[in-house]
Short mmCIF file of N, CA and C in Angstrom, two decimals:
data_model
loop_
_atom_site.label_atom_id
_atom_site.label_comp_id
_atom_site.label_asym_id
_atom_site.label_seq_id
_atom_site.Cartn_x
_atom_site.Cartn_y
_atom_site.Cartn_z
N MET A 1 48.48 31.42 38.55
CA MET A 1 48.35 30.99 40.33
C MET A 1 49.98 30.73 40.98
N GLN A 2 49.75 31.33 41.35
CA GLN A 2 51.21 31.21 41.97
C GLN A 2 51.73 30.88 43.33
N GLU A 3 52.51 29.75 42.90
CA GLU A 3 52.70 28.61 43.93
C GLU A 3 52.63 29.37 45.88
N PRO A 4 52.21 28.83 46.78
CA PRO A 4 52.17 29.40 48.05
C PRO A 4 53.87 29.77 48.74
N GLU A 5 54.17 30.18 48.82
CA GLU A 5 55.84 30.82 49.68
C GLU A 5 55.25 29.70 50.78
N ILE A 6 56.57 28.94 50.70
CA ILE A 6 56.93 27.97 51.86
C ILE A 6 58.20 29.00 52.71
N ASP A 7 57.61 28.70 54.55
CA ASP A 7 57.77 29.36 55.64
C ASP A 7 58.97 28.56 55.59
N LEU A 8 60.26 28.57 55.46
CA LEU A 8 61.66 28.03 55.68
C LEU A 8 61.18 28.17 57.74
N GLU A 9 61.51 29.30 58.04
CA GLU A 9 61.80 29.31 59.32
C GLU A 9 60.37 28.06 60.06
N ALA A 10 59.34 28.36 59.63
CA ALA A 10 58.12 27.75 60.45
C ALA A 10 58.72 26.05 60.25
N LEU A 11 59.15 25.87 58.82
CA LEU A 11 59.46 24.44 59.14
C LEU A 11 60.71 23.94 59.30
N LYS A 12 61.32 25.09 59.92
CA LYS A 12 62.61 24.71 60.35
C LYS A 12 62.50 23.80 61.83
N THR A 13 61.22 24.14 62.84
CA THR A 13 61.17 24.16 64.09
C THR A 13 59.38 23.41 63.93
N ASN A 14 58.64 23.37 62.80
CA ASN A 14 58.31 22.24 62.79
C ASN A 14 58.22 20.45 63.05
N GLU A 15 57.71 20.18 64.82
CA GLU A 15 58.42 19.01 65.17
C GLU A 15 57.72 17.53 63.90
N GLU A 16 56.35 17.67 63.02
CA GLU A 16 55.80 17.01 62.07
C GLU A 16 57.08 16.26 61.57
N PHE A 17 57.40 17.53 60.48
CA PHE A 17 57.80 17.58 59.20
C PHE A 17 59.73 17.49 59.70
N LEU A 18 60.13 17.98 61.10
CA LEU A 18 61.22 17.32 61.01
C LEU A 18 61.27 15.56 61.32
N GLU A 19 60.01 15.53 62.10
CA GLU A 19 60.37 14.05 62.19
C GLU A 19 60.59 12.93 60.99
N ASN A 20 59.67 13.77 60.49
CA ASN A 20 59.51 12.34 58.93
C ASN A 20 60.52 12.96 57.99
N LEU A 21 61.52 14.00 58.43
CA LEU A 21 63.08 13.81 57.63
C LEU A 21 63.60 13.21 58.19
N LYS A 22 63.22 12.69 59.40
CA LYS A 22 64.30 11.90 60.46
C LYS A 22 63.84 10.29 59.99
N LYS A 23 62.23 9.94 60.01
CA LYS A 23 62.05 8.52 58.83
C LYS A 23 62.92 8.42 58.02
N ILE A 24 62.83 9.73 56.31
CA ILE A 24 63.47 9.34 55.60
C ILE A 24 64.98 9.07 55.50
N GLU A 25 65.27 9.41 56.13
CA GLU A 25 67.01 9.04 56.29
C GLU A 25 67.22 7.69 57.00
N ALA A 26 66.02 7.82 58.15
CA ALA A 26 66.25 6.20 58.62
C ALA A 26 66.26 4.90 57.21
N GLU A 27 64.99 5.04 56.51
CA GLU A 27 64.19 4.38 55.98
C GLU A 27 65.43 4.24 54.51
N MET A 28 66.03 5.98 53.85
CA MET A 28 67.60 5.67 53.12
C MET A 28 68.41 4.61 53.92
N ARG A 29 68.65 4.02 54.95
CA ARG A 29 69.97 3.96 54.93
C ARG A 29 69.48 2.45 55.13
N ALA A 30 68.65 2.10 55.83
CA ALA A 30 67.69 0.82 56.03
C ALA A 30 67.36 -0.30 54.49
N GLU A 31 67.05 0.61 53.44
CA GLU A 31 66.60 0.71 52.22
C GLU A 31 67.83 0.88 51.12
N ASN A 32 68.81 1.38 51.52
CA ASN A 32 70.35 2.10 50.66
C ASN A 32 68.70 2.20 49.33
N SER A 33 68.30 3.02 49.73
CA SER A 33 67.74 3.83 48.65
C SER A 33 68.19 4.82 48.27
N ILE A 34 68.57 5.43 46.92
CA ILE A 34 68.96 7.01 46.61
C ILE A 34 67.99 7.48 46.46
N ALA A 35 66.70 6.89 46.18
CA ALA A 35 65.98 7.71 45.92
C ALA A 35 65.14 9.24 46.59
N LYS A 36 65.57 8.32 48.16
CA LYS A 36 64.98 9.15 49.49
C LYS A 36 65.99 9.70 49.88
N GLY A 37 67.39 9.64 48.90
CA GLY A 37 68.40 9.64 49.95
C GLY A 37 68.25 11.38 49.05
N TYR A 38 68.09 11.61 47.51
CA TYR A 38 67.57 12.76 47.21
C TYR A 38 66.15 13.77 47.62
N GLN A 39 65.27 13.02 48.27
CA GLN A 39 64.15 13.60 48.77
C GLN A 39 64.93 14.30 50.25
N LEU A 40 66.00 13.01 51.33
CA LEU A 40 65.97 13.72 51.92
C LEU A 40 67.81 14.94 51.47
N LEU A 41 68.03 15.25 50.22
CA LEU A 41 68.71 16.02 50.83
C LEU A 41 68.21 17.60 49.71
N ASP A 42 67.57 17.05 48.64
CA ASP A 42 66.21 18.16 48.51
C ASP A 42 65.63 19.22 49.83
N ALA A 43 65.11 18.39 51.03
CA ALA A 43 64.14 19.00 51.72
C ALA A 43 65.98 19.66 52.81
N LYS A 44 66.75 19.07 52.88
CA LYS A 44 68.20 19.68 53.54
C LYS A 44 68.70 20.95 52.92
N LEU A 45 69.11 21.00 51.98
CA LEU A 45 68.88 22.33 51.22
C LEU A 45 67.91 23.56 51.55
N LEU A 46 66.69 22.96 51.08
CA LEU A 46 65.74 23.83 50.81
C LEU A 46 65.98 24.62 52.74
N LEU A 47 66.39 23.60 53.58
CA LEU A 47 66.53 23.86 54.81
C LEU A 47 67.48 24.92 55.44
N GLU A 48 68.55 24.92 54.40
CA GLU A 48 69.80 25.22 54.60
C GLU A 48 70.16 24.58 55.56
N ALA A 49 70.53 23.37 55.51
CA ALA A 49 71.23 22.87 56.82
C ALA A 49 72.82 22.52 56.67
N PRO A 50 73.30 22.01 57.61
CA PRO A 50 74.64 22.37 57.83
C PRO A 50 76.09 21.85 56.43
N GLU A 51 76.67 22.48 56.38
CA GLU A 51 77.23 21.51 55.06
C GLU A 51 77.97 20.21 55.48
N ASP A 52 77.93 19.54 56.43
CA ASP A 52 78.71 18.39 56.90
C ASP A 52 77.26 17.31 56.32
N GLU A 53 76.31 18.12 57.04
CA GLU A 53 74.83 16.99 56.89
C GLU A 53 74.54 17.11 55.08
N ILE A 54 74.96 18.22 54.61
CA ILE A 54 74.47 17.78 52.90
C ILE A 54 75.68 17.18 52.73
N ASN A 55 76.44 17.14 52.91
CA ASN A 55 77.84 16.66 52.50
C ASN A 55 77.80 14.83 52.78
N GLU A 56 77.17 14.21 53.34
CA GLU A 56 77.09 13.72 54.18
C GLU A 56 75.99 12.71 53.31
N ILE A 57 75.25 12.91 53.48
CA ILE A 57 74.12 12.34 52.06
C ILE A 57 74.68 12.55 50.29
N PHE A 58 75.16 13.95 50.68
CA PHE A 58 75.38 13.33 48.76
C PHE A 58 76.60 11.98 49.09
N THR A 59 76.51 11.56 49.97
CA THR A 59 78.67 11.24 49.74
C THR A 59 77.71 9.50 49.74
N PHE A 60 76.76 9.18 50.40
CA PHE A 60 75.86 8.02 50.85
C PHE A 60 75.85 8.03 49.59
N ILE A 61 74.81 9.15 48.91
CA ILE A 61 73.81 9.10 47.39
C ILE A 61 74.71 8.51 46.63
N VAL A 62 76.18 8.91 46.30
CA VAL A 62 76.90 8.21 45.04
C VAL A 62 77.62 7.81 45.36
N ASN A 63 78.02 6.86 46.60
CA ASN A 63 78.55 5.93 47.40
C ASN A 63 77.75 4.90 46.50
N THR A 64 76.39 4.96 47.08
CA THR A 64 75.44 3.64 46.79
C THR A 64 75.32 3.83 45.07
N ALA A 65 75.52 4.79 44.71
CA ALA A 65 74.96 4.61 43.13
C ALA A 65 76.12 4.18 43.16
N PHE A 66 76.88 4.32 42.93
CA PHE A 66 78.54 3.27 42.92
C PHE A 66 78.58 1.83 42.93
N ASP A 67 77.79 1.56 43.84
CA ASP A 67 77.82 -0.26 44.59
C ASP A 67 76.76 -0.48 43.48
N VAL A 68 75.63 0.07 43.61
CA VAL A 68 74.67 -0.48 42.86
C VAL A 68 74.78 -0.95 41.12
N LEU A 69 75.39 0.27 40.31
CA LEU A 69 76.57 0.04 39.16
C LEU A 69 77.33 -0.90 38.60
N ALA A 70 78.36 -1.31 39.79
CA ALA A 70 78.74 -2.05 40.22
C ALA A 70 78.46 -3.54 39.83
N GLU A 71 77.25 -3.48 40.91
CA GLU A 71 76.11 -4.78 40.78
C GLU A 71 75.05 -4.79 39.35
N ARG A 72 75.14 -3.94 38.91
CA ARG A 72 74.61 -4.75 37.46
C ARG A 72 75.21 -5.01 36.53
N LEU A 73 76.16 -3.97 36.56
CA LEU A 73 76.71 -4.38 35.39
C LEU A 73 77.61 -5.96 35.62
N THR A 74 78.02 -6.67 37.05
CA THR A 74 77.71 -7.72 36.73
C THR A 74 77.07 -8.72 36.78
N GLN A 75 75.83 -7.71 37.05
CA GLN A 75 74.84 -8.84 36.87
C GLN A 75 73.73 -8.46 35.24
N ASN A 76 74.69 -7.78 34.89
CA ASN A 76 74.21 -7.99 32.64
C ASN A 76 72.49 -6.86 33.22
N ARG A 77 72.48 -5.68 33.84
CA ARG A 77 71.04 -5.18 34.16
C ARG A 77 71.31 -3.88 34.50
N GLY A 78 70.81 -3.30 33.19
CA GLY A 78 70.44 -1.87 32.68
C GLY A 78 69.87 -0.81 34.33
N PHE A 79 69.63 0.13 33.57
CA PHE A 79 68.63 0.77 34.54
C PHE A 79 67.33 1.24 33.75
N ASP A 80 66.12 1.06 34.05
CA ASP A 80 64.75 1.38 33.39
C ASP A 80 65.17 2.81 34.37
N MET A 81 64.27 3.51 33.20
CA MET A 81 64.36 4.97 33.53
C MET A 81 62.83 5.47 34.06
N ASN A 82 62.09 3.64 33.89
CA ASN A 82 60.96 4.38 34.76
C ASN A 82 60.59 3.35 35.84
N GLU A 83 61.45 3.51 36.26
CA GLU A 83 61.81 2.94 38.17
C GLU A 83 62.09 4.23 38.45
N TYR A 84 61.65 4.57 39.20
CA TYR A 84 62.31 5.98 40.31
C TYR A 84 63.05 5.15 40.80
N GLU A 85 63.72 4.16 41.16
CA GLU A 85 64.78 3.71 41.92
C GLU A 85 66.49 4.23 41.33
N ASP A 86 66.08 3.58 40.15
CA ASP A 86 67.45 3.37 38.53
C ASP A 86 67.04 4.42 37.76
N LEU A 87 65.82 5.39 38.19
CA LEU A 87 66.38 6.81 37.51
C LEU A 87 67.39 7.72 38.82
N ALA A 88 66.81 7.69 39.84
CA ALA A 88 67.66 8.44 40.75
C ALA A 88 68.97 8.00 40.86
N THR A 89 69.42 6.60 41.05
CA THR A 89 71.02 5.69 40.67
C THR A 89 71.49 6.56 39.57
N ALA A 90 71.18 6.82 37.73
CA ALA A 90 71.33 7.04 37.14
C ALA A 90 71.98 8.39 37.03
N ARG A 91 70.89 9.04 38.14
CA ARG A 91 71.18 10.70 37.85
C ARG A 91 72.06 11.11 38.60
N ALA A 92 72.44 9.73 40.19
CA ALA A 92 73.74 9.96 40.95
C ALA A 92 74.89 10.29 40.28
N ILE A 93 75.17 9.02 39.62
CA ILE A 93 76.29 8.46 38.58
C ILE A 93 76.52 9.70 37.42
N TYR A 94 75.18 9.82 36.79
CA TYR A 94 75.34 11.50 35.67
C TYR A 94 76.39 12.44 36.73
N GLU A 95 75.19 12.96 37.54
CA GLU A 95 75.27 13.49 38.45
C GLU A 95 76.80 13.92 38.72
N HIS A 96 77.65 12.65 39.24
CA HIS A 96 78.90 12.80 39.22
C HIS A 96 80.14 13.16 38.12
N GLY A 97 79.73 12.23 36.82
CA GLY A 97 80.26 12.94 35.90
C GLY A 97 80.29 13.68 35.58
N ILE A 98 79.27 14.55 35.36
CA ILE A 98 79.31 16.23 35.18
C ILE A 98 80.23 16.74 36.04
N GLN A 99 80.21 16.53 37.49
CA GLN A 99 81.24 17.17 38.01
C GLN A 99 82.89 16.95 37.93
N ARG A 100 82.42 15.48 37.24
CA ARG A 100 84.33 15.65 37.09
C ARG A 100 84.37 15.98 35.56
N TYR A 101 83.27 16.50 35.01
CA TYR A 101 83.95 16.92 33.61
C TYR A 101 84.35 18.39 33.68
N SER A 102 83.52 19.09 35.34
CA SER A 102 83.37 20.20 35.30
C SER A 102 84.55 21.17 36.23
N GLU A 103 86.00 19.55 36.61
CA GLU A 103 86.78 19.83 37.26
C GLU A 103 88.09 19.07 36.43
N ASN A 104 87.09 18.98 35.16
CA ASN A 104 88.68 18.90 34.15
C ASN A 104 89.27 17.51 34.58
N ASP A 105 88.42 16.71 34.46
CA ASP A 105 89.03 14.40 35.08
C ASP A 105 88.29 14.39 33.44
N LYS A 106 88.68 14.43 32.40
CA LYS A 106 88.39 13.88 31.32
C LYS A 106 88.21 12.58 31.21
N LYS A 107 88.86 11.63 31.75
CA LYS A 107 89.52 10.41 32.16
C LYS A 107 88.23 9.97 32.70
N GLY A 108 87.68 10.14 33.91
CA GLY A 108 86.58 9.77 34.58
C GLY A 108 85.58 9.75 34.35
N ALA A 109 84.69 11.52 33.56
CA ALA A 109 84.15 11.85 32.82
C ALA A 109 83.68 11.02 32.20
N LYS A 110 84.90 10.65 30.70
CA LYS A 110 84.01 10.04 30.03
C LYS A 110 83.81 8.58 30.06
N GLU A 111 84.22 8.00 30.92
CA GLU A 111 84.07 6.53 31.59
C GLU A 111 82.44 6.53 32.28
N ILE A 112 82.39 7.22 32.59
CA ILE A 112 81.15 7.35 33.43
C ILE A 112 79.85 7.96 32.02
N PHE A 113 80.27 8.77 31.27
CA PHE A 113 78.83 8.87 30.19
C PHE A 113 79.06 8.00 29.54
N LEU A 114 80.49 6.88 29.58
CA LEU A 114 80.27 5.33 28.56
C LEU A 114 78.89 4.77 28.86
N VAL A 115 79.83 4.43 30.46
CA VAL A 115 79.16 3.47 31.41
C VAL A 115 77.42 3.78 31.13
N LEU A 116 76.91 5.20 31.65
CA LEU A 116 75.59 5.47 31.21
C LEU A 116 75.52 4.74 30.00
N HIS A 117 75.67 5.35 29.16
CA HIS A 117 75.37 4.78 27.44
C HIS A 117 74.88 3.29 27.73
N HIS A 118 76.13 2.60 28.28
CA HIS A 118 76.19 1.19 27.99
C HIS A 118 75.06 0.77 28.99
N THR A 119 74.70 1.40 29.97
CA THR A 119 73.31 0.96 31.48
C THR A 119 71.79 1.59 31.25
N ILE A 120 71.70 2.66 30.71
CA ILE A 120 70.39 3.19 30.55
C ILE A 120 69.81 2.54 29.54
N GLU A 121 68.89 2.76 29.51
CA GLU A 121 67.55 1.37 29.49
C GLU A 121 66.92 2.31 28.88
N ASN A 122 67.21 3.22 27.54
CA ASN A 122 66.59 4.67 26.99
C ASN A 122 66.98 5.36 26.49
N GLU A 123 66.79 4.63 24.96
CA GLU A 123 67.27 5.27 23.70
C GLU A 123 68.21 6.91 23.53
N ASP A 124 66.66 8.03 23.77
CA ASP A 124 67.18 9.32 23.96
C ASP A 124 68.52 9.44 25.09
N LEU A 125 68.56 8.84 25.93
CA LEU A 125 68.81 9.34 27.18
C LEU A 125 70.47 8.68 26.16
N LYS A 126 70.75 7.63 25.92
CA LYS A 126 72.17 6.68 25.48
C LYS A 126 72.27 7.83 25.02
N ASP A 127 71.90 8.15 23.87
CA ASP A 127 72.71 8.71 22.67
C ASP A 127 73.14 10.12 23.11
N ALA A 128 72.16 10.80 23.97
CA ALA A 128 72.84 12.32 24.61
C ALA A 128 74.26 11.48 25.81
N MET A 129 74.05 10.67 26.23
CA MET A 129 75.31 10.23 27.12
C MET A 129 76.93 10.01 26.10
N MET A 130 76.60 9.24 25.20
CA MET A 130 77.40 9.28 23.85
C MET A 130 77.99 10.71 23.35
N VAL A 131 76.62 11.72 23.52
CA VAL A 131 77.62 12.72 23.09
C VAL A 131 78.55 13.08 24.26
N HIS A 132 77.83 12.94 24.87
CA HIS A 132 78.68 13.95 26.15
C HIS A 132 80.08 13.20 26.14
N ALA A 133 79.99 11.72 25.89
CA ALA A 133 81.38 11.32 26.10
C ALA A 133 82.18 11.71 24.75
N CYS A 134 81.81 11.92 23.59
CA CYS A 134 82.44 12.51 22.50
C CYS A 134 82.67 13.39 22.77
N ALA A 135 82.11 14.35 23.35
CA ALA A 135 82.45 16.03 23.57
C ALA A 135 84.02 16.06 24.22
N VAL A 136 83.54 15.06 25.51
CA VAL A 136 85.03 14.85 26.03
C VAL A 136 85.89 14.35 25.27
N MET A 137 85.87 13.21 24.50
CA MET A 137 86.82 12.78 23.98
C MET A 137 87.11 13.40 22.51
N ALA A 138 86.46 14.49 22.20
CA ALA A 138 87.09 15.66 21.19
C ALA A 138 88.31 16.43 21.26
N GLY A 139 88.08 17.32 23.01
CA GLY A 139 88.86 17.49 23.25
C GLY A 139 88.24 19.10 24.21
N HIS A 140 86.75 18.63 23.65
CA HIS A 140 85.77 19.92 24.19
C HIS A 140 86.16 20.55 26.02
N SER A 141 86.39 21.80 26.10
CA SER A 141 85.82 22.15 27.84
C SER A 141 84.51 21.41 28.49
N PHE A 142 84.65 21.60 29.58
CA PHE A 142 83.23 21.45 29.93
C PHE A 142 82.73 22.92 30.00
N ASP A 143 82.96 24.15 30.17
CA ASP A 143 82.53 25.14 29.65
C ASP A 143 82.05 25.10 27.93
N ASP A 144 82.91 24.31 26.88
CA ASP A 144 82.55 25.09 26.19
C ASP A 144 81.36 23.49 25.47
N PHE A 145 81.23 22.85 25.92
CA PHE A 145 80.39 21.32 25.75
C PHE A 145 79.02 22.37 26.13
N ILE A 146 78.48 23.07 27.33
CA ILE A 146 77.80 23.53 27.91
C ILE A 146 77.69 25.32 26.90
N GLU A 147 78.19 25.86 26.44
CA GLU A 147 78.37 27.30 26.23
C GLU A 147 78.00 27.01 24.35
N LYS A 148 78.23 25.52 23.19
CA LYS A 148 78.27 25.44 22.66
C LYS A 148 77.61 23.92 21.88
N LEU A 149 77.62 23.04 22.97
CA LEU A 149 76.95 22.36 22.41
C LEU A 149 75.39 21.92 22.69
N VAL A 150 75.11 22.37 24.11
CA VAL A 150 74.09 22.30 24.72
C VAL A 150 72.66 22.77 24.44
N ASP A 151 71.55 22.63 24.75
CA ASP A 151 70.83 23.54 24.50
C ASP A 151 69.48 23.12 25.51
N VAL A 152 69.65 24.27 26.42
CA VAL A 152 68.78 24.52 27.44
C VAL A 152 67.36 24.51 27.50
N SER A 153 66.68 25.61 26.38
CA SER A 153 65.84 26.56 25.92
C SER A 153 64.63 25.50 26.00
N GLY A 154 65.21 24.12 25.44
CA GLY A 154 63.74 22.77 25.01
C GLY A 154 63.23 21.66 26.21
N VAL A 155 64.02 22.10 27.49
CA VAL A 155 63.86 21.51 28.21
C VAL A 155 62.79 21.87 28.91
N ASP A 156 61.98 20.05 29.61
CA ASP A 156 60.08 19.91 30.27
C ASP A 156 61.05 19.98 31.63
N GLU A 157 60.31 20.42 32.44
CA GLU A 157 61.44 20.92 33.48
C GLU A 157 60.30 19.51 33.91
N SER A 158 59.33 19.00 33.32
CA SER A 158 58.47 18.31 34.52
C SER A 158 58.44 16.81 33.74
N ASP A 159 59.43 16.64 33.13
CA ASP A 159 60.11 15.13 32.48
C ASP A 159 61.26 15.16 33.63
N ALA A 160 60.86 13.12 34.44
CA ALA A 160 61.52 13.16 35.45
C ALA A 160 63.27 12.51 34.78
N THR A 161 63.07 13.41 33.73
CA THR A 161 64.59 13.13 32.91
C THR A 161 65.13 14.32 32.54
N ALA A 162 64.66 15.23 33.48
CA ALA A 162 64.94 16.55 32.85
C ALA A 162 66.12 17.10 33.22
N PHE A 163 66.97 16.37 34.79
CA PHE A 163 68.13 16.78 34.93
C PHE A 163 69.65 15.86 34.39
N PHE A 164 68.76 15.37 33.24
CA PHE A 164 70.01 14.87 32.09
C PHE A 164 70.10 15.99 30.85
N ILE A 165 71.49 16.62 30.64
CA ILE A 165 71.18 16.95 29.54
C ILE A 165 70.85 15.86 28.01
N GLN A 166 70.31 16.50 27.97
CA GLN A 166 69.65 15.86 26.44
C GLN A 166 69.36 16.77 25.07
N THR A 167 69.26 17.92 25.29
CA THR A 167 68.78 18.71 24.35
C THR A 167 70.34 19.40 23.51
N PHE A 168 70.19 19.87 22.18
CA PHE A 168 71.54 19.84 21.69
C PHE A 168 71.12 21.15 20.92
N VAL A 169 72.33 21.85 20.74
CA VAL A 169 72.12 22.54 19.69
C VAL A 169 71.84 21.89 17.41
N GLN A 170 72.43 20.74 17.73
CA GLN A 170 71.75 20.11 16.26
C GLN A 170 71.34 18.72 17.41
N PRO A 171 70.56 18.38 16.13
CA PRO A 171 69.88 17.30 16.54
C PRO A 171 70.84 16.08 17.20
N THR A 172 70.22 14.78 18.10
CA THR A 172 71.38 14.29 18.82
C THR A 172 72.02 13.24 17.65
N ASP A 173 71.70 13.10 16.77
CA ASP A 173 72.02 12.04 15.68
C ASP A 173 72.54 12.41 14.81
N ILE A 174 73.05 14.16 13.98
CA ILE A 174 73.57 14.69 13.77
C ILE A 174 74.78 14.79 14.50
N LEU A 175 74.76 14.70 15.62
CA LEU A 175 76.09 15.00 16.47
C LEU A 175 77.01 14.00 16.31
N LEU A 176 76.17 12.69 16.15
CA LEU A 176 76.38 10.94 16.86
C LEU A 176 77.52 11.12 15.52
N THR A 177 76.88 12.08 14.29
CA THR A 177 77.61 11.61 12.50
C THR A 177 79.20 12.62 12.70
N MET A 178 78.64 14.17 13.18
CA MET A 178 79.69 14.83 13.29
C MET A 178 81.02 14.25 14.35
N PHE A 179 80.33 13.02 15.60
CA PHE A 179 81.54 12.99 16.21
C PHE A 179 81.38 11.10 15.62
N ALA A 180 81.42 10.58 14.80
CA ALA A 180 81.67 9.32 13.89
C ALA A 180 83.08 8.82 14.90
N LYS A 181 83.88 9.59 14.82
CA LYS A 181 85.77 8.80 15.20
C LYS A 181 85.43 8.41 16.28
N GLN A 182 85.00 9.66 17.67
CA GLN A 182 84.46 9.24 19.11
C GLN A 182 83.74 8.37 18.85
N VAL A 183 82.72 8.27 18.42
CA VAL A 183 81.87 6.83 18.85
C VAL A 183 81.97 6.30 18.55
N LYS A 184 83.21 6.08 17.19
CA LYS A 184 83.75 4.59 17.18
C LYS A 184 84.22 4.14 18.68
N GLU A 185 85.55 4.99 18.38
CA GLU A 185 86.25 5.17 19.75
C GLU A 185 85.09 4.23 21.30
N GLY A 186 84.64 5.09 21.33
CA GLY A 186 83.91 4.69 22.37
C GLY A 186 82.92 3.76 22.96
N LYS A 187 82.75 3.77 21.74
CA LYS A 187 82.20 1.70 21.56
C LYS A 187 83.11 0.62 21.42
N LYS A 188 84.05 1.12 21.02
CA LYS A 188 85.77 -0.09 21.17
C LYS A 188 85.91 0.18 22.35
N GLU A 189 86.06 1.35 23.63
CA GLU A 189 85.95 1.15 24.74
C GLU A 189 85.34 0.34 25.70
N LEU A 190 83.46 0.61 25.14
CA LEU A 190 82.99 -0.68 25.42
C LEU A 190 82.64 -1.94 25.23
N GLU A 191 83.47 -2.55 24.26
CA GLU A 191 83.70 -4.20 23.83
C GLU A 191 83.50 -5.09 25.29
N VAL A 192 84.31 -4.31 25.79
CA VAL A 192 84.46 -5.29 27.17
C VAL A 192 83.40 -5.47 27.86
N LEU A 193 82.33 -4.43 27.76
CA LEU A 193 81.47 -4.92 28.45
C LEU A 193 80.17 -5.24 27.69
N GLU A 194 80.14 -5.32 26.56
CA GLU A 194 79.41 -5.98 26.09
C GLU A 194 79.42 -7.16 25.60
N LYS A 195 80.56 -7.92 25.92
CA LYS A 195 81.25 -9.36 25.77
C LYS A 195 80.44 -9.54 26.45
N ASN A 196 80.26 -9.06 27.76
CA ASN A 196 80.03 -9.42 29.75
C ASN A 196 78.22 -10.05 28.58
N LYS A 197 77.55 -8.94 27.97
CA LYS A 197 75.81 -8.76 28.14
C LYS A 197 75.63 -10.11 26.89
N ASP A 198 76.81 -11.27 26.53
CA ASP A 198 76.09 -12.03 25.75
C ASP A 198 76.20 -13.80 26.61
#
């Protein structure tokens, strides 16, 4: 069964829809909700809203996510991937890390992936974040990483964590064994955060 086509032009002038967007934006700001930020961002992208509007929401998402991350690190609390808001927060930080990596800011990208490895409460995702960090430390460019290490053929679109790259050309445990030197380096860098956990 084919999904019905969305009439974008009709949505752009649909009072109820536009009111709903305003409500989501108000709630996003009042609750500092990253999940609502993504809802709003998706709708604005769909409506092809002006770039400055999209950038403003994106900036809100990223800034709020890093505020939450700083708070979680001081409280020694991780991100529960079954909690919608936690998932959205980790996603925002991850997307920022991927952006850094694609812009060749390897130091920034590595730090973000290591912090996600430390804070995400999901073993598969934790390991996937370590693979990301190791790839950066091993000197892989972003394009190399995507072309030679990532396998997107097995991505389950219905999985809530699908926007995190977590399927690779080799099983994750084999990659982590291959990257043993980088894993050791990464864990050493994380010792500071681990110490705070005790």
